[in-house]
Amino acid sequence: MYHKIFTLLFFLSSLTLLAQKNSPPNVVIIYADDLGIGDLSCYGALAVQTPNIDRLAGQGLRLTNAHCGAATCTPSRYALLTGEYSWRRKNTDIAAGNAPMIITPEIYTMPDLFKQASYKTGAIGKWHLGLGTEQSQNWNGLMSPNLADIGFDYSYIMAATGDRVPCVYLENGRVVNLDPTDPIQVSYTTPFEGEPTGAKNPEMLKLKLHHGHDQALINGISRIGFMKGGKSALWVDETIADTLTHKAVSFIEKNKETPFFLYFATHDIHVPRTPNQRFVGKTDMGARGDVIMQLDWSVGEILNTLDRMNLTDNTIVILSSDNGAVINDGYADESVERLGNHTPSGVYRGGKYSIFEGGARVPTIIKYPQKIKAGQSDALMSQVDLMRSFAHLLGQSMPNGAAPDSESQWAAWSGKDTKGKKYLLKVNITKDLCIISGDWKYIEPSKNTAYFANTNTEIGNNIQPQLYNLKTDKGEKTNVASQYPNIVKKLQKKLQKIKLNN
Ligand code: NG6
Ligand code: CA
């Protein structure tokens, strides 16, 4: 009798394993915010320990030469989710919290691709790509269009960023916990009478300001933009990571029987940095270090859930960031004073907003136990390529014109190709472009040459063309454009060609 049951159980569990092996892989993208390439212990950080992300790196491919499309959030997210460089489109700059939807429903998106392959798709976390249209935007009913109209079966999002109003979550296009008798009003131009602001009521601030962010004052933190109403729906800053992580965990639990694609965009480690009490003081670096630990906890929760659901082997987990590091992004949270020897951009120059490598060369780990060998790759890779890489992996073809800048990087993911992308473009805050090819990086001449004064970030622009050898000069210290006019010419030409799309 026992023998029979044992045989049956063995048979059933082999079937499950087999089914897992043959079914398409689940995909989880964990998209951190403002995480620099030097911010993780698996990338050499000493002042902060990130054991869960290190575990992911230990089991996956850790990339040293992977880039987002831009040095800020909105354009990078646009490129990742559409496979199109952001600078080809208008209105892909850092979006206001009441911006209309930037990825409009006719655009073929990454979740569209997964849906085409019969996946369940979900977006949880920071959105910052606009909602509704200028005419239709509605915080007090169904937002239309919303993420359901661009391929996400489920969404639970912050409309923009932690430092922008409205400070509420939306689930499937509707504000969560909204009391209809206290409707939400949002404006990015006009303050609402009687509502506190950072500028008027500094005594109410629990997080002091450094620059900007002096408008709506909510939970003791003032933000960008004005807001009134929606009191019952306001998020609590110290529990954002918990809320989003729990939603991500339950999305995985609910969809464990079907292949799923989860875009989990954390609020960490963006400003305002408000770690939960559990993480306060976990590092000597103050809030910025502590929210890195909080991010690491979120990643651990996702990995543990996949283990618990027996999904680990057949799930691709990608961790990356939407732009490089910034230390002072507007709030006086002591991140500058307490930085110590920590180097958020690693050996690279510049940071968030910059055309230098600190701007958009980001930590990136890809784990796929069944098909990707653990290790390190120095191949040149871009987030704009995720879409076609997935299409390749799933054996799906995309409609004509979809994901126009995306190339499959599967050969590099699987270790067959150690060079990666032939040409890679990136854009910075002032919309200046650079192109990387092999060891060379060319930066277009630009008139926007000022430092980004408040954040103390070098934007990296120069009125002269710039050429760096990233192999021998990782820190982009020596502009060798005048020594190598032919390389400059060649890269200029290629950049123009890609710009004009021919
Ligand atoms: C800037 C904000 C900065 C941050 C950034 C967007 C000011 C002075 N600075 O305009 O704090 O919110 O926008 O960051 O307002 S991102 O990661 O979403 O692109
Ligand atoms: Ca960002």
PDB file of N, CA and C and ligand atoms in Angstrom, residues 32-35 71-74 77 126 128 270 321-324 352, ligand 2:
ATOM      1  N   ALA A  32      14.729  48.420  -9.811  1.00  0.00           N
ATOM      2  CA  ALA A  32      15.000  49.339  -8.709  1.00  0.00           C
ATOM      3  C   ALA A  32      15.116  50.753  -9.257  1.00  0.00           C
ATOM      4  N   ASP A  33      15.049  51.707  -8.361  1.00  0.00           N
ATOM      5  CA  ASP A  33      15.045  53.108  -8.761  1.00  0.00           C
ATOM      6  C   ASP A  33      16.311  53.805  -8.248  1.00  0.00           C
ATOM      7  N   ASP A  34      17.070  54.380  -9.139  1.00  0.00           N
ATOM      8  CA  ASP A  34      18.261  55.172  -8.757  1.00  0.00           C
ATOM      9  C   ASP A  34      19.358  54.340  -8.093  1.00  0.00           C
ATOM     10  N   LEU A  35      19.367  53.055  -8.343  1.00  0.00           N
ATOM     11  CA  LEU A  35      20.390  52.187  -7.741  1.00  0.00           C
ATOM     12  C   LEU A  35      21.658  52.250  -8.587  1.00  0.00           C
ATOM     13  N   ALA A  71      19.430  58.323 -18.456  1.00  0.00           N
ATOM     14  CA  ALA A  71      19.959  58.562 -17.118  1.00  0.00           C
ATOM     15  C   ALA A  71      18.885  59.046 -16.149  1.00  0.00           C
ATOM     16  N   THR A  72      17.625  58.974 -16.577  1.00  0.00           N
ATOM     17  CA  THR A  72      16.503  59.264 -15.678  1.00  0.00           C
ATOM     18  C   THR A  72      15.403  58.227 -15.907  1.00  0.00           C
ATOM     19  N   CYS A  73      14.394  58.346 -15.039  1.00  0.00           N
ATOM     20  CA  CYS A  73      13.410  57.276 -14.914  1.00  0.00           C
ATOM     21  C   CYS A  73      12.459  57.100 -16.096  1.00  0.00           C
ATOM     22  N   THR A  74      11.669  58.130 -16.387  1.00  0.00           N
ATOM     23  CA  THR A  74      10.603  57.980 -17.386  1.00  0.00           C
ATOM     24  C   THR A  74      11.131  57.462 -18.730  1.00  0.00           C
ATOM     25  N   ARG A  77      12.233  53.759 -18.514  1.00  0.00           N
ATOM     26  CA  ARG A  77      11.096  52.841 -18.417  1.00  0.00           C
ATOM     27  C   ARG A  77      10.398  52.723 -19.774  1.00  0.00           C
ATOM     28  N   LYS A 126       6.343  51.495  -8.786  1.00  0.00           N
ATOM     29  CA  LYS A 126       6.427  52.841  -9.341  1.00  0.00           C
ATOM     30  C   LYS A 126       6.098  52.812 -10.837  1.00  0.00           C
ATOM     31  N   HIS A 128       5.209  56.118 -13.157  1.00  0.00           N
ATOM     32  CA  HIS A 128       5.907  57.293 -13.686  1.00  0.00           C
ATOM     33  C   HIS A 128       5.951  57.349 -15.216  1.00  0.00           C
ATOM     34  N   HIS A 270      14.721  55.524  -4.410  1.00  0.00           N
ATOM     35  CA  HIS A 270      14.430  56.921  -4.781  1.00  0.00           C
ATOM     36  C   HIS A 270      14.104  57.759  -3.536  1.00  0.00           C
ATOM     37  N   SER A 321      18.195  48.641 -12.676  1.00  0.00           N
ATOM     38  CA  SER A 321      17.830  49.965 -12.171  1.00  0.00           C
ATOM     39  C   SER A 321      17.461  50.869 -13.344  1.00  0.00           C
ATOM     40  N   ASP A 322      16.714  51.932 -13.065  1.00  0.00           N
ATOM     41  CA  ASP A 322      16.233  52.797 -14.152  1.00  0.00           C
ATOM     42  C   ASP A 322      17.189  53.931 -14.489  1.00  0.00           C
ATOM     43  N   ASN A 323      18.190  54.122 -13.640  1.00  0.00           N
ATOM     44  CA  ASN A 323      19.256  55.100 -13.901  1.00  0.00           C
ATOM     45  C   ASN A 323      20.281  54.923 -12.790  1.00  0.00           C
ATOM     46  N   GLY A 324      21.367  55.655 -12.923  1.00  0.00           N
ATOM     47  CA  GLY A 324      22.439  55.499 -11.947  1.00  0.00           C
ATOM     48  C   GLY A 324      22.151  56.207 -10.629  1.00  0.00           C
ATOM     49  N   LYS A 352      23.190  59.647 -11.810  1.00  0.00           N
ATOM     50  CA  LYS A 352      21.866  59.966 -12.358  1.00  0.00           C
ATOM     51  C   LYS A 352      21.933  61.313 -13.074  1.00  0.00           C
TER      52      LYS A 352
HETATM   53 CA    CA B   2      15.085  56.749 -11.210  1.00  0.00          CA
END
